[in-house]
Amino acid sequence: MTTTPATAVASRAGRAATPAEPFTAAELEALRADFPILREQVNGHPLVYLDSGATSQKPLAVLDAERDYYLRQNSAVHRGAHTLAAEATELFEDARHAVARFVGAGDDEIVWTSNATEAINLVAYAMSNASVGRGGPAAERFALRPGDEIVVTEMEHHANLLPWQELAARTGATLRFIPLADDGTLRLDLAPDLIGERTRVVAFTHVSNVLGTINPVADLVALAHGVGALVLLDACQSAPHLALDLHALDVDFAAFSGHKMLAPTGIGVLYGRRELLNALPPFLTGGSMITTVTMDGAEYLPAPQRFEAGTQRVSQAIALGAAVGYLEAVGIDRIEAHEALLGQRLVEGLSAIDGVTVLGPAAGRERVGLASFEVAGIHSHDVGQFLDDRGIAVRVGHHCAQPLHRRFGVTASTRASAYLYNTQAEVDEFLAGVADAITFFAPPAVQAAPATGDQDARA
Amino acid sequence: MSSGELQGLYQQVILDHSREKHGFGLLPEGDAESHQVNPTCGDEITLQVHLAADGSVSRLAWEGQGCSISQASASLLSDLAPGVDVPGMRERIDSFRTAMRSKGQIEPDEDLLGDAVVLGGTSRYIARVKCAMLAWVALEDALLKLPARA
Ligand SMILES: Cc1ncc(COP(=O)(O)O)c(C=O)c1O
């Protein structure tokens, strides 16, 4: 059932496998043809979509998979004996298998959720339930008490911060933060002081959605497991872009969202180690997750069903299965190589523009295919509006990471995030757009003095 | 360069006000104050109302950070407010809001809003209406907080 290809282990755990080739121009063109939306005109210009960090575009293969399901198999899964119900159930479980294989997990370790946010909340609320005694002795390891500690980082998306803030508030546990260095990496040197005997959970993002930093999972897992703490990995920005092997990474839980990896909205994944999921008390309760129900109580199915109460997101799960099939066929290692090039082109180009300060690793340092930046004297809304006028879609604001922005002394930034279908020419158009936006808004500050700040990527 | 539409949104008056902000800088004591945040982008404003002896607005003072639209809007509002009494101010806020929510259908009323009519182009950019409204919402809230007059 579970397949853990040796190549995947090597490329993610050691990052030492033979480097994959980025796409050729012809390959990229063929690939772009799979995404009809990329031919759209926006404000009289061809769309340049650089907001895949927020949500990705979808190829025809994914749209077709969802539509085909509705045309030919639509029915209730795990709830009926008729032919369509059996076929729908099979497709639904095939999709689970495809996703499990894609991230190096077992089928029964993949729980469907609506998105990563729900997946993380599921864990936090299940721990909350364990903290008031639900789940019996087996769930004792998930119970939090006053004085216990939860460790997150200063770079978390609010989705991997607020569920822990709330869990801490409900249980009396304390939330602690691993700080960031000026270059956008974690202060790993401080982590051993923060992750200690009282630590019960360490939750952190694999890849920062703002900085593009790739965090050292193995180091943090070693620290956490060294003190018996559980690890939750936010894989939202890694699962779509990097070869992921969750067993090799040895994390206890992981969460990601389908819509950022070519699938529709409404489907996400919680990964949990088998023995943990089967000991964790449920979060949502209701139909389809029980073995026996009496008027006094119920017995729950093993994972993953025990966490999948109610009618499921069947078409979306099937479409996510098709999406990972598409990513596998293209080759996730090649996608990673292509995006690394785009990421470097973004950061090099941005760093060369007067008045622009890139957040996160400087040019030449490891980062994924995204870059967030601040322009001295010009608000990100204005930069984004100017780019939109040329059909260039970027994200502006705090990207759901206010503590991170505060850490760098800014309230908002502009983010360009690439995916497999973006070209170098698009990156260049975006860079020209940023330079022209500065001319258009021409803040006197930029003309008078160059940007300062210790996180300046040119430093 | 940039399209005519973009020039319509970012009229020169707006760019000028966003750089030279009238009313910027809080004063030791106002008659009422309001703090507003635009949750989608984190833009913030703190705005104080100062009243004259006759109960009309003598001046607005504000501090905050945000895009050129929100900053220019606060600056233009600071030019508009002095000398206007509280009911008149409420009328202007309502009129501005109606134009802003009209998706470009209603021209702002120059008699009521003066130079602030240059913000009219914003109403066609739904995502930016909140930026233009931020200072006005702060003023509306501050007016509600004014102590009742004997
Ligand atoms: C790093 C990270 N974590 C969590 C999320 C939340 O994902 P979703 O909103 O799909 O639940 C996102 C995306 O917005 C993200 O980038």
XYZ file of C-alpha atoms and ligand atoms in Angstrom:
625
model
C 0.000 0.000 0.000
C 2.514 2.563 1.109
C 5.222 3.336 -1.373
C 8.248 5.315 -0.370
C 10.410 5.726 -3.462
C 14.073 5.844 -2.582
C 14.592 8.822 -4.870
C 12.058 10.886 -2.984
C 13.804 10.140 0.286
C 17.136 11.160 -1.133
C 15.966 14.360 -2.734
C 14.083 15.691 0.266
C 15.896 14.311 3.218
C 19.346 14.989 1.878
C 18.665 17.313 -1.065
C 21.563 15.546 -2.739
C 20.010 13.563 -5.582
C 21.104 14.472 -9.098
C 19.730 17.940 -9.692
C 16.690 17.971 -11.952
C 16.659 20.107 -15.087
C 14.373 23.127 -15.272
C 11.863 23.136 -18.140
C 12.869 23.922 -21.690
C 10.959 26.701 -23.439
C 9.054 24.152 -25.498
C 8.111 22.121 -22.439
C 6.934 25.218 -20.645
C 4.806 26.253 -23.577
C 3.188 22.822 -23.755
C 2.550 22.885 -20.042
C 0.998 26.350 -20.156
C -1.460 25.121 -22.769
C -2.946 22.886 -20.068
C -4.040 26.010 -18.137
C -6.622 27.863 -20.261
C -6.852 30.754 -17.786
C -3.293 31.747 -18.694
C -4.617 32.884 -22.075
C -6.976 35.403 -20.447
C -6.555 39.121 -20.978
C -6.714 41.321 -17.888
C -7.127 45.068 -18.287
C -6.116 44.732 -21.919
C -2.945 42.736 -21.186
C -2.187 39.020 -21.179
C -2.572 37.749 -17.633
C 0.709 37.374 -15.741
C -0.315 35.279 -12.768
C 2.184 35.619 -9.935
C -0.124 34.818 -7.033
C 0.099 31.036 -6.869
C 1.245 31.252 -3.249
C -2.311 32.345 -2.490
C -3.979 29.889 -4.832
C -2.813 28.104 -7.960
C -4.446 27.861 -11.356
C -5.925 24.520 -12.413
C -5.065 22.418 -15.470
C -7.746 20.900 -17.696
C -6.932 17.420 -16.397
C -8.076 18.478 -12.923
C -11.179 20.300 -14.123
C -12.078 17.282 -16.266
C -11.629 14.851 -13.391
C -14.070 16.805 -11.257
C -16.587 17.206 -14.076
C -16.325 13.559 -15.156
C -17.111 12.482 -11.648
C -20.277 14.571 -11.666
C -21.181 13.379 -15.142
C -20.718 9.678 -14.486
C -20.289 8.594 -10.853
C -21.765 11.183 -8.530
C -23.212 9.529 -5.410
C -22.601 9.182 -1.670
C -19.335 7.545 -0.636
C -19.024 4.956 2.126
C -22.778 4.986 2.507
C -24.446 2.840 -0.084
C -24.396 -0.459 -1.891
C -25.455 0.563 -5.367
C -23.063 0.589 -8.298
C -22.467 4.319 -8.481
C -21.860 4.519 -4.744
C -19.271 1.776 -5.040
C -17.565 3.498 -7.968
C -17.573 6.867 -6.231
C -16.115 5.296 -3.086
C -13.398 3.658 -5.127
C -12.454 6.928 -6.862
C -12.480 8.730 -3.533
C -10.149 6.180 -1.973
C -7.960 6.034 -5.100
C -7.450 9.767 -4.694
C -6.405 9.246 -1.097
C -3.895 6.654 -2.257
C -2.518 9.014 -4.920
C -2.051 11.813 -2.391
C -0.546 9.452 0.186
C 2.012 8.217 -2.329
C 2.763 11.772 -3.429
C 3.783 12.841 0.087
C 5.320 9.558 1.228
C 2.547 8.490 3.604
C 0.262 5.526 4.141
C -3.308 5.720 2.838
C -4.800 5.567 6.338
C -2.584 8.467 7.412
C -4.318 10.896 5.042
C -7.397 12.644 6.445
C -9.461 14.849 4.139
C -10.266 18.306 5.440
C -11.523 21.479 3.771
C -8.085 23.078 3.768
C -4.912 23.317 5.813
C -6.559 25.695 8.256
C -9.138 23.081 9.142
C -6.459 20.387 9.356
C -4.448 22.348 11.923
C -7.576 23.245 13.865
C -8.540 19.576 13.865
C -5.327 18.678 15.677
C -5.615 21.597 18.090
C -9.244 20.830 18.954
C -8.596 17.102 19.236
C -5.818 17.925 21.714
C -8.238 20.166 23.511
C -10.663 17.265 23.752
C -7.865 15.049 25.055
C -7.072 17.732 27.626
C -10.531 17.338 29.174
C -10.180 13.561 29.257
C -11.804 12.519 25.975
C -10.187 9.578 24.261
C -9.238 7.837 27.490
C -5.746 6.786 28.521
C -4.612 6.371 24.897
C -5.176 10.079 24.348
C -3.344 11.122 27.492
C -0.240 11.970 25.433
C -2.223 14.729 23.688
C -3.470 16.381 26.872
C -2.134 19.834 27.710
C -1.985 21.327 31.192
C -1.036 24.692 32.630
C 2.716 25.043 32.418
C 2.980 22.947 29.256
C 4.406 24.727 26.249
C 3.623 24.962 22.563
C 6.430 26.234 20.328
C 5.815 27.953 16.995
C 7.938 30.361 14.971
C 7.742 34.055 14.261
C 7.177 33.342 10.552
C 3.915 31.399 10.843
C 0.847 31.994 8.744
C -2.058 32.875 11.042
C -3.466 29.407 10.231
C -0.568 27.849 12.136
C -0.632 30.393 14.937
C -4.191 31.118 16.021
C -5.227 27.466 16.572
C -2.287 27.170 19.008
C -3.021 30.505 20.649
C -6.559 29.302 21.243
C -5.444 25.870 22.441
C -3.052 27.539 24.875
C -5.841 29.802 26.115
C -8.176 26.843 26.641
C -5.656 24.651 28.438
C -3.437 27.111 30.289
C -0.431 26.134 28.201
C 2.097 28.765 27.126
C 2.934 29.682 23.539
C 6.591 30.319 22.703
C 8.157 31.599 19.517
C 11.381 30.745 17.710
C 12.586 34.151 16.479
C 13.846 35.051 13.024
C 17.237 36.302 11.922
C 17.404 39.383 9.716
C 17.957 37.222 6.639
C 14.626 35.489 7.116
C 15.939 32.221 8.501
C 15.023 30.769 11.886
C 17.289 31.459 14.859
C 18.057 27.755 15.234
C 20.731 28.633 17.776
C 17.958 29.744 20.137
C 15.700 26.753 19.494
C 17.311 24.423 22.080
C 16.455 26.947 24.803
C 12.875 27.188 23.636
C 12.174 23.499 23.022
C 12.524 21.836 26.406
C 11.019 19.467 28.928
C 7.729 21.341 29.042
C 7.290 21.458 25.281
C 4.416 19.284 24.060
C 3.994 20.511 20.491
C 6.330 22.154 17.983
C 4.413 23.559 15.008
C 6.202 25.286 12.156
C 6.006 25.933 8.484
C 8.152 23.996 6.040
C 8.413 26.942 3.640
C 7.557 30.521 4.571
C 4.723 31.956 2.470
C 6.270 35.428 2.808
C 10.034 34.922 2.938
C 10.413 31.872 0.718
C 12.763 30.336 3.294
C 12.940 26.539 3.492
C 13.150 25.563 7.152
C 15.472 22.828 8.480
C 12.837 20.250 9.330
C 15.269 17.568 10.491
C 16.907 19.847 13.080
C 13.602 20.901 14.578
C 12.224 17.354 14.549
C 15.336 16.146 16.373
C 14.949 18.830 19.036
C 11.222 18.180 19.453
C 11.453 14.405 19.564
C 14.406 14.702 21.910
C 12.043 16.095 24.545
C 9.047 13.947 23.551
C 7.141 16.753 21.837
C 4.896 16.257 18.821
C 5.746 17.983 15.536
C 3.186 19.528 13.199
C 4.520 20.659 9.850
C 2.631 23.281 7.843
C 3.352 21.976 4.344
C 1.109 24.453 2.488
C 3.992 26.044 0.626
C 6.092 22.905 0.247
C 3.704 20.147 -0.864
C 2.879 21.981 -4.143
C 6.488 22.823 -4.945
C 8.993 20.341 -3.465
C 9.321 16.590 -3.365
C 7.925 15.719 0.031
C 8.478 12.527 1.990
C 6.659 12.818 5.280
C 7.888 9.474 6.611
C 11.473 10.439 5.872
C 10.947 13.850 7.484
C 9.603 12.000 10.540
C 7.025 14.650 11.417
C 3.996 13.597 13.472
C 1.402 15.696 11.672
C 1.376 17.756 8.498
C -1.212 19.940 6.801
C -1.647 21.268 3.283
C -4.319 22.667 0.970
C -5.333 21.310 -2.426
C -6.112 24.678 -3.973
C -2.444 25.697 -3.834
C -1.415 22.566 -5.759
C -3.615 22.655 -8.873
C -6.747 21.256 -7.175
C -10.029 23.048 -6.517
C -10.875 24.854 -3.289
C -12.576 22.952 -0.513
C -10.118 20.097 -0.133
C -7.142 19.847 2.173
C -5.154 17.191 3.943
C -4.168 16.339 7.461
C -1.373 13.812 7.606
C -0.843 12.041 10.896
C 1.301 9.115 11.889
C -0.970 6.070 11.986
C -0.632 5.295 15.695
C -1.183 8.926 16.616
C -4.314 9.334 14.512
C -5.801 6.191 16.003
C -5.208 7.480 19.527
C -6.349 11.045 18.911
C -9.950 11.781 19.945
C -12.200 13.041 17.164
C -12.877 16.715 16.537
C -16.029 16.832 14.386
C -18.547 14.121 15.133
C -21.569 12.815 13.258
C -22.311 10.421 10.442
C -19.837 8.128 8.714
C -17.241 8.079 11.464
C -18.663 5.520 13.908
C -18.992 1.787 14.418
C -21.732 1.735 17.054
C -23.933 4.490 18.399
C -26.174 4.197 21.441
C -28.115 6.885 23.233
C -25.244 7.320 25.657
C -22.248 7.309 23.419
C -20.467 5.999 20.384
C -17.493 4.041 19.251
C -15.437 5.531 16.527
C -13.920 4.085 13.389
C -10.157 3.990 13.035
C -8.406 6.803 11.143
C -8.921 8.293 8.663
C -12.726 7.825 8.888
C -12.901 8.852 12.529
C -11.980 12.374 11.430
C -14.249 12.499 8.388
C -17.656 13.168 9.863
C -20.495 14.057 7.557
C -20.779 14.066 3.791
C -17.342 14.433 2.295
C -15.859 16.670 -0.418
C -15.862 13.880 -2.942
C -15.395 15.682 -6.247
C -12.691 17.889 -4.757
C -10.781 14.914 -3.363
C -10.935 13.180 -6.729
C -9.716 16.361 -8.393
C -6.839 16.584 -5.888
C -5.923 13.028 -6.845
C -5.810 14.167 -10.475
C -3.736 17.200 -9.487
C -1.014 15.158 -7.818
C -1.092 12.841 -10.840
C -0.422 15.871 -13.012
C 2.402 17.091 -10.764
C 3.965 13.634 -10.773
C 3.746 13.351 -14.540
C 5.473 16.716 -14.950
C 7.981 15.784 -12.263
C 8.059 17.510 -8.900
C 11.867 17.670 -8.939
C 11.775 19.543 -12.229
C 9.105 21.885 -10.892
C 11.341 22.592 -7.911
C 14.316 23.310 -10.195
C 12.244 25.587 -12.447
C 10.870 27.539 -9.504
C 14.263 27.907 -7.871
C 15.427 29.667 -11.046
C 12.382 31.933 -11.058
C 12.861 32.691 -7.355
C 16.458 33.742 -7.922
C 15.503 35.855 -10.923
C 12.837 37.551 -8.818
C 15.137 38.339 -5.928
C 18.052 39.409 -8.122
C 15.834 41.675 -10.190
C 14.075 43.196 -7.196
C 17.311 43.780 -5.299
C 18.673 45.733 -8.257
C 15.795 48.258 -8.131
C 16.510 51.362 -6.062
C 14.177 51.690 -3.097
C 13.153 48.021 -3.057
C 13.883 45.888 0.002
C 13.374 42.148 -0.328
C 12.216 40.280 2.779
C 13.982 36.999 3.383
C 17.094 35.351 1.978
C 19.332 37.467 -0.269
C 19.983 36.645 -3.905
C 22.078 33.512 -4.267
C 20.725 31.988 -1.050
C 18.218 29.147 -1.013
C 14.607 30.212 -1.535
C 11.562 28.885 -3.333
C 9.941 30.652 -6.293
C 8.495 33.596 -4.428
C 9.663 36.970 -3.171
C 8.025 39.590 -0.961
C 9.316 43.116 -0.897
C 8.734 46.579 0.363
C 9.181 49.759 -1.653
C 10.328 52.737 0.378
C 7.550 55.302 0.489
C 5.086 53.329 -1.645
C 2.403 51.173 -0.115
C 1.982 47.624 -1.399
C -1.641 48.337 -2.362
C -0.451 50.995 -4.758
C 2.262 48.764 -6.216
C -0.278 45.967 -6.667
C -2.814 48.299 -8.265
C -0.229 49.572 -10.723
C 0.783 46.021 -11.669
C -2.841 44.921 -11.983
C -3.357 47.675 -14.528
C -0.889 45.700 -16.682
C -2.536 42.360 -16.059
C 0.065 41.313 -13.484
C -1.515 39.605 -10.463
C 0.435 39.731 -7.184
C -0.531 39.615 -3.529
C -0.448 42.735 -1.378
C -0.888 43.201 2.353
C 0.332 41.105 5.259
C -0.292 37.694 3.626
C -1.852 36.422 6.873
C 1.478 36.817 8.667
C 1.246 39.950 10.796
C 3.820 38.968 13.441
C 6.327 38.279 10.668
C 5.750 41.674 9.084
C 6.001 43.367 12.458
C 9.324 41.590 12.988
C 10.651 43.285 9.859
C 9.157 46.633 10.822
C 6.585 46.784 8.031
C 2.805 46.464 8.006
C 2.490 45.168 4.486
C 4.483 43.907 1.538
C 3.995 42.931 -2.083
C 4.525 39.280 -2.989
C 5.169 37.679 -6.350
C 4.848 33.900 -6.190
C 5.542 31.635 -9.143
C 4.525 28.125 -10.029
C 5.380 25.584 -12.673
C 3.593 27.531 -15.415
C 5.394 30.876 -14.995
C 8.084 31.985 -17.417
C 11.215 34.055 -17.018
C 9.672 36.570 -19.416
C 6.777 36.989 -17.003
C 9.171 37.605 -14.139
C 10.922 40.241 -16.263
C 7.619 41.937 -17.070
C 6.801 42.020 -13.394
C 10.218 43.524 -12.563
C 9.749 46.220 -15.215
C 6.323 46.908 -13.722
C 7.779 47.424 -10.249
C 10.389 49.844 -11.600
C 7.701 51.795 -13.474
C 5.449 51.870 -10.408
C 8.233 53.602 -8.518
C 8.521 56.211 -11.261
C 4.746 56.672 -11.285
C 4.370 57.201 -7.557
C 7.818 58.825 -7.303
C 8.069 59.241 -3.563
C 10.576 61.957 -2.784
C 12.160 59.637 -0.205
C 13.266 57.140 -2.841
C 14.809 59.810 -4.987
C 16.587 61.436 -2.071
C 17.959 58.462 -0.177
C 18.451 54.774 -0.867
C 16.521 52.282 1.237
C 18.077 51.302 4.518
C 17.436 48.398 6.826
C 19.477 45.461 7.957
C 17.324 42.968 6.107
C 18.155 44.682 2.817
C 18.811 41.860 0.384
C 21.587 43.829 -1.284
C 23.618 43.947 1.903
C 3.212 53.532 -19.304
C -0.013 53.380 -17.368
C -3.533 53.355 -18.670
C -6.009 56.211 -18.570
C -7.981 54.296 -15.990
C -5.041 54.177 -13.648
C -4.537 57.907 -14.084
C -8.222 58.322 -13.205
C -7.722 56.474 -9.949
C -4.487 58.189 -9.050
C -5.244 61.789 -9.946
C -2.439 64.234 -9.352
C -4.323 65.815 -6.416
C -4.413 62.402 -4.739
C -0.717 61.770 -5.250
C 0.058 65.250 -3.916
C -2.081 64.754 -0.799
C -0.561 61.329 -0.183
C 2.872 62.933 -0.054
C 1.992 66.136 1.764
C -0.588 65.024 4.281
C -2.797 67.736 5.718
C -3.779 67.252 9.337
C -1.067 64.660 9.930
C 0.163 64.473 13.521
C -1.960 63.939 16.623
C -2.383 66.740 19.154
C -2.275 66.396 22.948
C -6.011 66.423 23.414
C -8.957 66.042 21.084
C -12.666 66.184 21.850
C -13.011 62.632 20.547
C -10.793 60.068 18.909
C -11.170 56.886 16.902
C -8.782 54.166 15.818
C -9.683 52.142 12.717
C -7.962 49.248 11.004
C -8.540 47.869 7.542
C -8.287 44.158 8.301
C -7.473 43.087 4.754
C -4.268 45.088 4.541
C -3.521 46.175 8.095
C -3.772 49.864 7.271
C -4.490 51.960 10.328
C -5.609 55.414 11.291
C -6.081 57.258 14.540
C -8.139 60.392 14.046
C -8.997 63.172 16.497
C -11.819 65.664 16.244
C -11.299 69.111 17.712
C -14.353 71.304 18.198
C -14.680 75.073 18.220
C -16.693 76.889 20.919
C -19.793 76.900 18.663
C -19.681 73.090 18.379
C -18.449 72.970 14.803
C -15.305 71.105 13.875
C -12.260 73.306 14.255
C -9.757 70.772 12.965
C -8.984 67.126 12.435
C -5.683 65.594 13.433
C -4.638 62.096 12.452
C -1.836 59.613 12.216
C -1.687 56.370 10.398
C -0.197 54.380 7.656
C -1.621 53.075 4.470
C -1.766 53.322 0.721
C -1.854 56.590 -1.164
C -5.646 56.439 -1.443
C -6.189 56.104 2.308
C -3.606 58.756 3.129
C -4.893 61.214 0.551
C -8.441 60.610 1.710
C -7.550 61.480 5.312
C -5.709 64.565 4.099
C -8.611 65.735 1.926
C -11.046 65.135 4.771
C -8.873 67.267 7.044
C -9.223 70.120 4.536
C -12.965 69.658 4.314
C -13.922 69.412 7.979
C -12.999 72.772 9.609
C -16.047 74.982 10.082
C -18.574 72.223 9.469
C -20.976 71.430 12.305
C -21.580 67.852 13.460
C -24.828 67.215 11.536
C -23.208 68.718 8.441
C -20.226 66.437 8.888
C -22.477 63.393 9.147
C -24.239 64.457 5.976
C -20.919 64.688 4.159
C -19.780 61.294 5.377
C -23.041 59.721 4.185
C -22.776 61.427 0.844
C -19.183 60.270 0.421
C -20.099 56.708 1.373
C -22.972 56.630 -1.114
C -20.677 57.709 -3.931
C -17.967 55.251 -2.859
C -20.369 52.330 -2.828
C -21.851 53.189 -6.217
C -19.278 51.335 -8.364
C -18.692 54.482 -10.354
C -22.415 55.173 -10.892
C -22.747 58.244 -8.651
C -20.466 61.253 -8.994
C -19.512 62.647 -5.590
C -21.284 65.915 -4.745
C -18.782 68.735 -5.089
C -20.907 71.205 -3.087
C -20.710 68.919 -0.086
C -17.335 67.286 -0.559
C -15.133 69.893 -2.181
C -11.773 68.600 -3.371
C -12.525 65.139 -1.964
C -14.521 64.469 -5.143
C -11.226 63.471 -6.764
C -11.597 60.208 -4.857
C -14.678 59.389 -6.949
C -12.602 57.235 -9.301
C -11.862 54.877 -6.420
C -15.454 53.672 -6.329
C -14.888 51.601 -9.464
C -12.170 49.625 -7.679
C -14.120 47.637 -5.133
C -10.970 46.452 -3.373
C -9.927 50.059 -2.769
C -13.180 51.528 -1.466
C -12.254 50.553 2.079
C -8.966 52.439 1.704
C -10.817 55.607 0.734
C -13.384 55.151 3.513
C -10.956 54.516 6.379
C -10.588 58.117 7.602
C -14.286 58.832 7.084
C -15.293 55.808 9.134
C -12.894 56.976 11.847
C -14.470 60.421 11.830
C -17.980 58.970 11.924
C -16.994 56.867 14.932
C -15.293 59.808 16.658
C -18.408 61.950 16.223
C -20.461 59.264 17.972
C -18.071 59.428 20.892
C -18.380 63.181 21.401
C -19.629 63.951 24.879
C -23.272 65.010 24.843
C -23.490 68.797 24.969
C -25.338 70.321 27.850
C 2.141 28.702 4.973
C 0.649 28.654 4.921
N -0.027 28.057 5.911
C -1.358 27.970 5.911
C -2.103 28.504 4.882
C -3.593 28.395 4.966
O -4.130 27.692 3.888
P -5.695 27.638 3.686
O -6.193 29.039 3.739
O -5.877 27.007 2.358
O -6.264 26.814 4.794
C -1.443 29.141 3.829
C -2.167 29.746 2.699
O -2.794 30.756 2.735
C -0.041 29.223 3.853
O 0.632 29.833 2.878
